[in-house]
Amino acid sequence: MTQKLSFGIAGVAGRMGRQLVSTALEAGHQVAGGTELPDSPDRETDIAVLAGRADPIGVMPCTDPVDAAADAQVWLDFTAPQATLAALHALRHTPVSAVVIGTTGFTAHQEAQIAAAGSEFAIVKAGNFSLGINLLTAMTRLVAARLGEDWDIEISETHHRHKVDAPSGTALMLGDAAAEGRGGKLEQLRSAPYDGASAEREPGKIGFAVRRAGGVVGDHDVSFASEQEVLTLGHRALDRAVFAQGALKAAEWAMTQPPGLYDMEDVLSLKDISV
Ligand code: NAD
């Protein structure tokens, strides 16, 4: 039987927040508290009811992560970069020892702040918590390592119309893996968007294409194209529950680890997959 944990969950009225509450309760874990913005219309609603469950659990959203995590072992955060960083700071004053971060859209400076917090918490941070996408990431690294620069790498993604950051955290994760396979860093290998009169593709660069449409949960493709053939690896998320289930798996794993910054490939032991 898996270990039963006590969670503090950020942004409990959000799409992922509701899903995390629902999946955690479904799995028999405890949700000790949750946060929302002060002006959220959902502040007066029990977080289990917000998550679509029939029975309330007597926990209302609060605004302070210290209150929400007062009885929590693990913090789950799928909100927005500033909110996640503020919570990481506040969690020092709570019993929380493990943090799962699904928020995307951090700047390089914010990423460095999260890495620093890895000295205090076991943090699992991933642009995507699904098994399929993490396998796709490992395969992307492997294929990129096998194919030379005459194969153009293009990553495309589609998400729902409410998504704020672009390209998606998952697309960037796939880009990092492709760059790593090529022995470089995405910062150097990322192509500028193709737009305008002089938008030619530079050899060896990794390109991104973004679409925002309706209610799409998340589609990602990685194409490797030579003059003669195209190899495309793709993934489609059908339900947000897949991210929440992955986040819970990450939480259980993080509880067994020393402080540090980890990703989902660590959780799933996919780092060993090599050419
Ligand atoms: P959303 O807008 O539906 O939910 C975010 C919630 O956070 C909102 O309810 C908002 O009010 C709340 N929030 C914002 N600031 C807050 C604060 N300071 N304190 C408390 N609550 C606060 O967005 P979403 O679709 O649930 O996505 C949230 C994040 O998770 C995004 O960055 C998205 O890209 C990411 N995401 C990651 C994965 C993954 O597998 N890593 C999967 C899906 C979404």
Coordinates of N, CA, C and O in Angstrom, one line a residue, residues 12-181:
V12 N -6.1 26.3 -5.2 CA -7.1 25.2 -5.1 C -8.3 25.4 -6.0 O -9.1 24.5 -6.2
A13 N -8.5 26.7 -6.5 CA -9.7 26.9 -7.4 C -9.3 26.9 -8.8 O -10.1 27.0 -9.7
G14 N -8.0 26.7 -9.1 CA -7.5 26.6 -10.5 C -7.8 25.3 -11.1 O -8.3 24.3 -10.4
R15 N -7.6 25.2 -12.5 CA -7.8 23.9 -13.2 C -7.0 22.8 -12.5 O -7.6 21.7 -12.2
M16 N -5.7 23.0 -12.3 CA -4.9 21.9 -11.8 C -5.1 21.8 -10.3 O -5.1 20.7 -9.7
G17 N -5.3 22.9 -9.6 CA -5.6 22.9 -8.1 C -6.7 22.0 -7.8 O -6.7 21.1 -6.9
R18 N -7.9 22.2 -8.5 CA -9.1 21.3 -8.3 C -8.7 19.8 -8.6 O -9.1 18.9 -7.8
Q19 N -8.0 19.6 -9.7 CA -7.7 18.3 -10.0 C -6.8 17.6 -9.0 O -6.9 16.4 -8.6
L20 N -5.8 18.4 -8.4 CA -4.9 17.8 -7.4 C -5.7 17.5 -6.1 O -5.4 16.4 -5.6
V21 N -6.6 18.3 -5.7 CA -7.4 18.0 -4.5 C -8.2 16.8 -4.8 O -8.2 15.8 -3.9
S22 N -8.8 16.7 -5.9 CA -9.7 15.5 -6.2 C -8.9 14.2 -6.3 O -9.2 13.2 -5.7
T23 N -7.7 14.3 -7.0 CA -6.9 13.1 -7.1 C -6.3 12.6 -5.8 O -6.2 11.5 -5.5
A24 N -5.9 13.6 -5.0 CA -5.3 13.3 -3.7 C -6.3 12.6 -2.7 O -6.0 11.6 -2.1
L25 N -7.5 13.2 -2.7 CA -8.6 12.7 -1.8 C -9.0 11.3 -2.3 O -9.2 10.4 -1.5
E26 N -9.1 11.2 -3.6 CA -9.5 9.9 -4.2 C -8.5 8.8 -3.8 O -8.9 7.6 -3.6
A27 N -7.2 9.2 -3.7 CA -6.2 8.2 -3.4 C -6.1 7.9 -1.9 O -5.2 7.2 -1.5
G28 N -6.9 8.6 -1.1 CA -6.9 8.4 0.3 C -5.9 9.2 1.1 O -5.7 9.0 2.3
H29 N -5.3 10.2 0.4 CA -4.4 11.1 1.1 C -5.2 12.2 1.9 O -6.4 12.4 1.6
Q30 N -4.6 12.9 2.8 CA -5.2 14.0 3.5 C -4.9 15.4 2.8 O -3.7 15.6 2.4
V31 N -5.9 16.2 2.6 CA -5.5 17.6 2.1 C -5.8 18.5 3.3 O -6.9 18.8 3.7
A32 N -4.6 19.0 3.9 CA -4.7 19.7 5.2 C -5.0 21.2 5.0 O -5.5 21.8 5.9
G33 N -4.7 21.7 3.8 CA -5.0 23.1 3.5 C -4.7 23.5 2.1 O -4.1 22.7 1.3
G34 N -5.3 24.6 1.7 CA -5.0 25.1 0.3 C -5.1 26.6 0.2 O -5.7 27.2 1.1
T35 N -4.5 27.2 -0.8 CA -4.5 28.6 -0.9 C -5.3 29.1 -2.2 O -5.5 28.3 -3.1
E36 N -5.7 30.3 -2.1 CA -6.2 31.0 -3.3 C -5.9 32.5 -3.1 O -5.5 32.9 -2.1
L37 N -6.1 33.2 -4.2 CA -5.9 34.7 -4.1 C -6.9 35.3 -3.2 O -8.1 34.8 -3.1
P38 N -6.6 36.5 -2.6 CA -7.5 37.1 -1.6 C -8.9 37.5 -2.3 O -9.9 37.4 -1.7
D39 N -8.8 37.8 -3.6 CA -10.1 38.3 -4.3 C -10.8 37.1 -5.0 O -11.7 37.3 -5.8
S40 N -10.4 35.9 -4.7 CA -11.0 34.7 -5.4 C -12.5 34.6 -5.0 O -12.8 34.6 -3.8
P41 N -13.4 34.4 -5.9 CA -14.8 34.2 -5.6 C -15.0 32.9 -4.9 O -16.1 32.6 -4.3
D42 N -14.0 32.0 -4.8 CA -14.2 30.7 -4.2 C -13.6 30.6 -2.8 O -13.5 29.5 -2.3
R43 N -13.3 31.7 -2.2 CA -12.7 31.7 -0.9 C -13.6 31.1 0.2 O -13.1 30.6 1.2
E44 N -14.9 31.1 0.0 CA -15.9 30.7 1.0 C -16.3 29.2 0.7 O -17.2 28.8 1.4
T45 N -15.7 28.6 -0.3 CA -16.2 27.2 -0.6 C -15.2 26.2 -0.1 O -14.0 26.3 -0.4
D46 N -15.7 25.1 0.5 CA -14.8 24.0 0.9 C -14.0 23.5 -0.3 O -14.6 23.3 -1.4
I47 N -12.7 23.2 -0.1 CA -11.9 22.8 -1.2 C -12.3 21.5 -1.9 O -12.0 21.3 -3.0
A48 N -12.9 20.6 -1.1 CA -13.3 19.3 -1.7 C -14.5 19.6 -2.6 O -14.6 18.9 -3.7
V49 N -15.4 20.5 -2.2 CA -16.6 20.8 -3.0 C -16.1 21.5 -4.3 O -16.6 21.2 -5.4
L50 N -15.1 22.4 -4.1 CA -14.5 23.1 -5.3 C -14.0 22.0 -6.3 O -14.1 22.2 -7.5
A51 N -13.4 20.9 -5.7 CA -12.9 19.9 -6.6 C -13.9 18.9 -7.2 O -13.6 18.0 -7.8
G52 N -15.2 19.3 -6.9 CA -16.3 18.5 -7.5 C -16.7 17.3 -6.7 O -17.5 16.4 -7.2
R53 N -16.3 17.2 -5.4 CA -16.7 16.1 -4.6 C -17.9 16.4 -3.8 O -18.2 17.6 -3.5
A54 N -18.7 15.4 -3.5 CA -20.0 15.6 -2.9 C -19.8 16.1 -1.4 O -20.5 17.0 -0.9
D55 N -18.8 15.5 -0.7 CA -18.7 15.7 0.7 C -17.6 16.8 1.0 O -16.5 16.6 0.7
P56 N -18.0 17.8 1.8 CA -16.9 18.8 2.2 C -16.0 18.1 3.2 O -16.3 17.2 3.9
I57 N -14.7 18.7 3.3 CA -13.8 18.1 4.3 C -13.5 19.2 5.4 O -12.6 19.0 6.2
G58 N -14.2 20.3 5.4 CA -14.0 21.3 6.4 C -12.8 22.1 6.2 O -12.2 22.7 7.2
V59 N -12.3 22.2 5.0 CA -11.1 23.1 4.7 C -11.5 24.1 3.7 O -11.9 23.8 2.6
M60 N -11.3 25.4 4.1 CA -11.6 26.5 3.1 C -10.3 27.0 2.6 O -9.2 26.9 3.2
P61 N -10.3 27.6 1.4 CA -9.0 28.1 0.8 C -8.6 29.3 1.7 O -9.4 30.1 2.2
C62 N -7.3 29.4 2.0 CA -6.8 30.6 2.7 C -5.8 31.3 1.9 O -5.4 30.8 0.8
T63 N -5.2 32.4 2.3 CA -4.3 33.2 1.4 C -2.9 33.0 1.8 O -2.0 33.3 1.0
D64 N -2.6 32.4 2.9 CA -1.2 32.3 3.4 C -0.7 30.9 3.4 O -1.3 30.0 4.1
P65 N 0.3 30.6 2.6 CA 0.9 29.2 2.5 C 1.3 28.7 3.9 O 1.2 27.5 4.1
V66 N 1.7 29.6 4.8 CA 2.1 29.1 6.1 C 0.9 28.5 6.8 O 1.0 27.4 7.5
D67 N -0.3 29.1 6.7 CA -1.5 28.5 7.3 C -1.9 27.2 6.6 O -2.3 26.2 7.2
A68 N -1.9 27.3 5.2 CA -2.3 26.1 4.5 C -1.5 24.9 4.7 O -1.9 23.8 4.6
A69 N -0.2 25.2 5.0 CA 0.8 24.0 5.2 C 1.1 23.7 6.6 O 2.0 22.9 6.9
A70 N 0.3 24.3 7.6 CA 0.7 24.1 9.0 C 0.7 22.6 9.4 O 1.4 22.3 10.3
D71 N -0.1 21.8 8.7 CA -0.2 20.4 9.1 C 0.2 19.5 7.9 O -0.3 18.4 7.8
A72 N 1.0 20.1 6.9 CA 1.3 19.3 5.7 C 2.7 18.8 5.7 O 3.6 19.4 6.2
Q73 N 2.9 17.7 5.0 CA 4.2 17.2 4.8 C 4.7 17.6 3.4 O 5.9 17.7 3.2
V74 N 3.8 17.7 2.4 CA 4.2 18.0 1.0 C 3.4 19.2 0.5 O 2.2 19.3 0.8
W75 N 4.0 20.1 -0.2 CA 3.3 21.2 -0.9 C 3.3 20.9 -2.4 O 4.3 20.6 -3.0
L76 N 2.0 21.0 -2.9 CA 1.9 20.9 -4.4 C 1.5 22.2 -5.0 O 0.6 22.9 -4.5
D77 N 2.3 22.7 -6.0 CA 2.1 24.0 -6.5 C 2.0 24.1 -8.0 O 3.1 23.9 -8.7
F78 N 0.8 24.3 -8.5 CA 0.6 24.5 -9.9 C -0.1 25.8 -10.0 O -1.4 25.9 -10.1
T79 N 0.6 26.9 -10.0 CA -0.1 28.2 -10.0 C 0.5 29.2 -11.0 O 0.3 29.0 -12.2
A80 N 1.4 30.1 -10.5 CA 2.0 31.1 -11.3 C 3.4 31.4 -10.7 O 3.6 31.2 -9.5
P81 N 4.4 31.8 -11.5 CA 5.8 31.8 -11.0 C 5.9 32.6 -9.7 O 6.5 32.1 -8.7
Q82 N 5.3 33.8 -9.6 CA 5.5 34.7 -8.4 C 4.9 34.0 -7.2 O 5.4 34.0 -6.1
A83 N 3.7 33.3 -7.4 CA 3.0 32.7 -6.3 C 3.9 31.5 -5.8 O 4.0 31.3 -4.6
T84 N 4.4 30.7 -6.7 CA 5.2 29.6 -6.3 C 6.5 30.0 -5.5 O 6.8 29.4 -4.5
L85 N 7.1 31.1 -6.0 CA 8.3 31.5 -5.3 C 8.0 32.1 -3.9 O 8.7 31.8 -2.9
A86 N 6.9 32.8 -3.8 CA 6.5 33.3 -2.5 C 6.2 32.1 -1.5 O 6.5 32.2 -0.4
A87 N 5.5 31.1 -2.1 CA 5.2 30.0 -1.2 C 6.5 29.2 -0.8 O 6.6 28.9 0.4
L88 N 7.4 29.1 -1.7 CA 8.7 28.4 -1.3 C 9.3 29.1 -0.1 O 9.9 28.5 0.8
H89 N 9.3 30.4 -0.2 CA 9.9 31.2 0.9 C 9.1 31.0 2.2 O 9.7 30.8 3.3
A90 N 7.8 31.0 2.1 CA 7.0 30.9 3.3 C 7.0 29.5 3.9 O 6.9 29.3 5.2
L91 N 7.3 28.5 3.1 CA 7.2 27.1 3.6 C 8.3 26.8 4.6 O 8.3 25.7 5.3
R92 N 9.3 27.6 4.7 CA 10.4 27.4 5.7 C 9.8 27.4 7.1 O 10.4 26.9 8.0
H93 N 8.7 28.1 7.2 CA 8.0 28.2 8.5 C 6.9 27.1 8.7 O 6.0 27.3 9.5
T94 N 7.1 26.0 8.0 CA 6.1 24.9 8.1 C 6.8 23.6 8.2 O 8.0 23.5 8.0
P95 N 6.0 22.5 8.5 CA 6.7 21.2 8.6 C 7.0 20.6 7.2 O 7.5 19.5 7.2
V96 N 6.6 21.3 6.1 CA 6.8 20.7 4.8 C 8.3 20.4 4.5 O 9.1 21.2 4.7
S97 N 8.5 19.1 4.0 CA 9.9 18.8 3.6 C 10.0 18.5 2.1 O 11.1 18.4 1.6
A98 N 8.9 18.3 1.5 CA 8.9 18.0 0.0 C 8.0 18.9 -0.7 O 6.9 19.2 -0.2
V99 N 8.4 19.3 -1.9 CA 7.6 20.3 -2.7 C 7.6 19.8 -4.1 O 8.6 19.4 -4.7
V100 N 6.4 19.8 -4.7 CA 6.2 19.4 -6.1 C 5.7 20.6 -6.9 O 4.7 21.2 -6.6
I101 N 6.5 21.0 -7.9 CA 6.3 22.3 -8.6 C 5.9 21.9 -10.1 O 6.7 21.4 -10.8
G102 N 4.7 22.3 -10.4 CA 4.2 22.1 -11.8 C 4.1 23.4 -12.6 O 3.9 23.4 -13.8
T103 N 4.1 24.5 -11.8 CA 4.0 25.8 -12.5 C 5.1 26.0 -13.6 O 6.2 25.5 -13.4
T104 N 4.7 26.6 -14.7 CA 5.6 26.9 -15.8 C 5.8 28.4 -16.0 O 5.1 29.2 -15.4
G105 N 6.8 28.7 -16.8 CA 6.9 30.1 -17.2 C 7.9 30.9 -16.3 O 7.9 32.1 -16.3
F106 N 8.8 30.2 -15.6 CA 9.8 30.9 -14.8 C 10.9 31.5 -15.6 O 11.3 31.0 -16.7
T107 N 11.4 32.7 -15.2 CA 12.6 33.3 -15.8 C 13.8 32.5 -15.3 O 13.7 31.7 -14.3
A108 N 15.0 32.7 -16.0 CA 16.2 32.1 -15.6 C 16.5 32.5 -14.1 O 17.0 31.6 -13.3
H109 N 16.3 33.7 -13.7 CA 16.6 34.1 -12.4 C 15.7 33.4 -11.4 O 16.1 33.0 -10.3
Q110 N 14.4 33.2 -11.7 CA 13.5 32.5 -10.8 C 13.9 31.0 -10.8 O 13.8 30.4 -9.7
E111 N 14.3 30.5 -11.9 CA 14.8 29.0 -11.9 C 15.9 28.9 -10.9 O 16.0 27.9 -10.1
A112 N 16.8 29.9 -10.8 CA 18.0 29.8 -9.9 C 17.5 29.9 -8.5 O 18.1 29.2 -7.6
Q113 N 16.4 30.7 -8.2 CA 15.9 30.7 -6.8 C 15.3 29.4 -6.4 O 15.5 29.0 -5.2
I114 N 14.7 28.7 -7.3 CA 14.1 27.4 -7.0 C 15.3 26.4 -6.7 O 15.3 25.6 -5.8
A115 N 16.3 26.5 -7.6 CA 17.5 25.6 -7.4 C 18.1 25.8 -6.0 O 18.4 24.9 -5.3
A116 N 18.1 27.1 -5.6 CA 18.7 27.4 -4.2 C 17.8 26.8 -3.1 O 18.3 26.3 -2.1
A117 N 16.5 26.8 -3.3 CA 15.6 26.2 -2.3 C 15.8 24.7 -2.2 O 15.3 24.1 -1.2
G118 N 16.4 24.1 -3.2 CA 16.7 22.7 -3.2 C 17.7 22.3 -2.0 O 17.8 21.1 -1.7
S119 N 18.3 23.3 -1.4 CA 19.1 23.0 -0.2 C 18.2 22.7 1.0 O 18.7 22.2 2.0
E120 N 17.0 23.2 0.9 CA 16.1 23.1 2.1 C 15.0 22.0 2.0 O 14.5 21.4 3.0
F121 N 14.5 21.8 0.7 CA 13.4 20.9 0.5 C 13.8 19.8 -0.6 O 14.7 20.1 -1.4
A122 N 13.2 18.7 -0.6 CA 13.3 17.8 -1.7 C 12.2 18.3 -2.7 O 11.0 18.1 -2.5
I123 N 12.7 18.9 -3.8 CA 11.8 19.6 -4.8 C 11.8 18.7 -6.0 O 12.8 18.4 -6.6
V124 N 10.6 18.4 -6.5 CA 10.4 17.8 -7.8 C 9.8 18.8 -8.7 O 8.6 19.2 -8.4
K125 N 10.5 19.3 -9.7 CA 9.9 20.3 -10.6 C 9.9 19.8 -12.0 O 10.9 19.2 -12.5
A126 N 8.8 19.8 -12.7 CA 8.7 19.3 -14.0 C 7.7 20.2 -14.8 O 6.7 20.6 -14.3
G127 N 8.0 20.4 -16.1 CA 7.1 21.1 -17.0 C 5.9 20.2 -17.3 O 4.9 20.6 -17.9
N128 N 6.1 18.9 -17.0 CA 5.0 17.9 -17.3 C 5.2 16.7 -16.4 O 6.3 16.2 -16.3
F129 N 4.1 16.2 -15.8 CA 4.2 15.1 -14.8 C 3.7 13.8 -15.4 O 3.5 12.8 -14.7
S130 N 3.4 13.8 -16.7 CA 2.8 12.5 -17.3 C 3.9 11.6 -17.6 O 5.0 12.0 -18.0
L131 N 3.6 10.3 -17.5 CA 4.6 9.2 -17.8 C 4.9 9.3 -19.3 O 6.1 9.3 -19.7
G132 N 3.9 9.5 -20.2 CA 4.1 9.5 -21.6 C 5.1 10.6 -22.0 O 6.0 10.4 -22.8
I133 N 4.9 11.8 -21.5 CA 5.7 13.0 -21.9 C 7.1 12.8 -21.4 O 8.1 13.1 -22.1
N134 N 7.3 12.2 -20.2 CA 8.7 12.0 -19.7 C 9.4 10.9 -20.5 O 10.6 11.0 -20.8
L135 N 8.6 9.9 -21.0 CA 9.2 8.9 -21.9 C 9.6 9.6 -23.3 O 10.6 9.4 -23.8
L136 N 8.7 10.5 -23.7 CA 8.9 11.3 -24.9 C 10.2 12.1 -24.8 O 11.0 12.2 -25.7
T137 N 10.4 12.7 -23.6 CA 11.6 13.5 -23.3 C 12.8 12.6 -23.4 O 13.8 13.0 -24.1
A138 N 12.8 11.5 -22.8 CA 14.0 10.6 -22.9 C 14.3 10.1 -24.3 O 15.4 10.1 -24.8
M139 N 13.2 9.9 -25.1 CA 13.3 9.4 -26.5 C 13.9 10.6 -27.3 O 14.7 10.4 -28.2
T140 N 13.4 11.8 -27.0 CA 13.9 13.0 -27.8 C 15.4 13.1 -27.6 O 16.2 13.4 -28.6
R141 N 15.9 13.0 -26.4 CA 17.3 13.1 -26.1 C 18.1 12.1 -26.8 O 19.1 12.4 -27.5
L142 N 17.5 10.9 -26.8 CA 18.2 9.7 -27.5 C 18.3 9.9 -29.0 O 19.3 9.7 -29.6
V143 N 17.1 10.3 -29.6 CA 17.1 10.4 -31.1 C 18.0 11.6 -31.5 O 18.8 11.5 -32.5
A144 N 17.9 12.7 -30.7 CA 18.8 13.9 -31.1 C 20.3 13.5 -31.0 O 21.0 14.1 -31.8
A145 N 20.6 12.6 -30.1 CA 22.0 12.3 -30.0 C 22.5 11.4 -31.2 O 23.6 11.4 -31.5
R146 N 21.5 10.7 -31.8 CA 21.8 9.8 -32.9 C 21.9 10.6 -34.3 O 22.5 10.1 -35.2
L147 N 21.1 11.7 -34.4 CA 21.0 12.3 -35.7 C 21.8 13.6 -35.7 O 21.9 14.4 -34.8
G148 N 22.4 13.8 -36.9 CA 23.3 15.0 -37.0 C 22.5 16.3 -37.3 O 21.3 16.3 -37.4
E149 N 23.3 17.3 -37.5 CA 22.7 18.7 -37.7 C 21.9 18.8 -39.0 O 21.2 19.8 -39.2
D150 N 22.1 17.8 -39.9 CA 21.3 17.9 -41.1 C 19.9 17.5 -40.9 O 19.0 17.6 -41.8
W151 N 19.6 17.1 -39.7 CA 18.2 16.8 -39.3 C 17.7 18.0 -38.5 O 18.2 18.3 -37.4
D152 N 16.7 18.7 -39.0 CA 16.1 19.8 -38.3 C 15.2 19.3 -37.2 O 14.4 18.5 -37.4
I153 N 15.4 19.9 -36.0 CA 14.5 19.6 -34.9 C 13.4 20.7 -34.7 O 13.8 21.8 -34.5
E154 N 12.2 20.3 -34.8 CA 11.1 21.3 -34.6 C 10.1 20.7 -33.5 O 9.7 19.5 -33.6
I155 N 9.8 21.5 -32.6 CA 8.8 21.1 -31.5 C 7.6 21.9 -31.6 O 7.6 23.2 -31.7
S156 N 6.4 21.2 -31.7 CA 5.2 22.0 -31.8 C 4.2 21.6 -30.6 O 4.3 20.5 -30.2
E157 N 3.5 22.6 -30.2 CA 2.5 22.3 -29.1 C 1.2 23.0 -29.3 O 1.2 24.1 -29.9
T158 N 0.1 22.4 -28.8 CA -1.2 23.1 -28.8 C -1.7 23.0 -27.3 O -1.7 21.9 -26.7
H159 N -2.3 24.1 -26.8 CA -2.9 24.1 -25.5 C -4.2 24.9 -25.6 O -4.4 25.7 -26.5
H160 N -5.0 24.8 -24.5 CA -6.3 25.5 -24.4 C -6.0 27.0 -24.4 O -4.9 27.5 -24.2
R161 N -7.1 27.7 -24.7 CA -7.0 29.2 -24.9 C -6.7 30.0 -23.7 O -6.4 31.2 -23.8
H162 N -6.7 29.4 -22.5 CA -6.5 30.2 -21.3 C -5.0 30.1 -20.9 O -4.6 30.8 -20.0
K163 N -4.2 29.3 -21.5 CA -2.8 29.2 -21.1 C -2.0 30.5 -21.3 O -2.2 31.2 -22.4
V164 N -1.2 30.9 -20.4 CA -0.6 32.3 -20.5 C 0.9 32.2 -21.0 O 1.3 33.1 -21.7
D165 N 1.6 31.2 -20.7 CA 3.0 31.2 -21.1 C 3.2 30.4 -22.4 O 2.5 29.5 -22.7
A166 N 4.2 30.8 -23.2 CA 4.5 30.1 -24.5 C 5.9 30.3 -24.9 O 6.5 31.4 -24.6
P167 N 6.6 29.2 -25.4 CA 6.1 27.9 -25.6 C 5.8 27.3 -24.2 O 6.3 27.7 -23.2
S168 N 5.1 26.2 -24.2 CA 4.7 25.5 -22.9 C 5.9 25.0 -22.2 O 7.0 24.8 -22.8
G169 N 5.8 24.8 -20.9 CA 6.9 24.3 -20.1 C 7.3 22.9 -20.6 O 8.5 22.6 -20.6
T170 N 6.4 22.2 -21.1 CA 6.7 20.8 -21.7 C 7.5 21.0 -23.0 O 8.4 20.2 -23.2
A171 N 7.1 21.9 -23.8 CA 7.8 22.1 -25.1 C 9.3 22.5 -24.8 O 10.2 22.0 -25.4
L172 N 9.5 23.3 -23.8 CA 10.8 23.7 -23.4 C 11.6 22.6 -22.8 O 12.8 22.4 -23.0
M173 N 10.9 21.7 -22.0 CA 11.5 20.5 -21.5 C 12.0 19.6 -22.6 O 13.1 19.1 -22.6
L174 N 11.2 19.5 -23.7 CA 11.6 18.7 -24.8 C 12.7 19.3 -25.6 O 13.6 18.7 -26.0
G175 N 12.7 20.7 -25.6 CA 13.8 21.4 -26.3 C 15.1 21.2 -25.5 O 16.2 21.0 -26.1
D176 N 15.0 21.2 -24.2 CA 16.2 21.0 -23.4 C 16.8 19.6 -23.7 O 18.0 19.4 -23.8
A177 N 15.9 18.6 -23.8 CA 16.3 17.2 -24.0 C 17.0 17.1 -25.4 O 18.0 16.5 -25.5
A178 N 16.4 17.8 -26.4 CA 16.9 17.7 -27.7 C 18.3 18.4 -27.7 O 19.3 17.9 -28.3
A179 N 18.4 19.5 -27.1 CA 19.7 20.3 -27.0 C 20.8 19.4 -26.3 O 21.9 19.3 -26.8
E180 N 20.3 18.8 -25.2 CA 21.3 17.9 -24.5 C 21.7 16.7 -25.3 O 22.9 16.4 -25.3
G181 N 20.8 16.2 -26.1 CA 21.2 15.1 -27.0 C 22.2 15.5 -28.0 O 23.1 14.8 -28.4

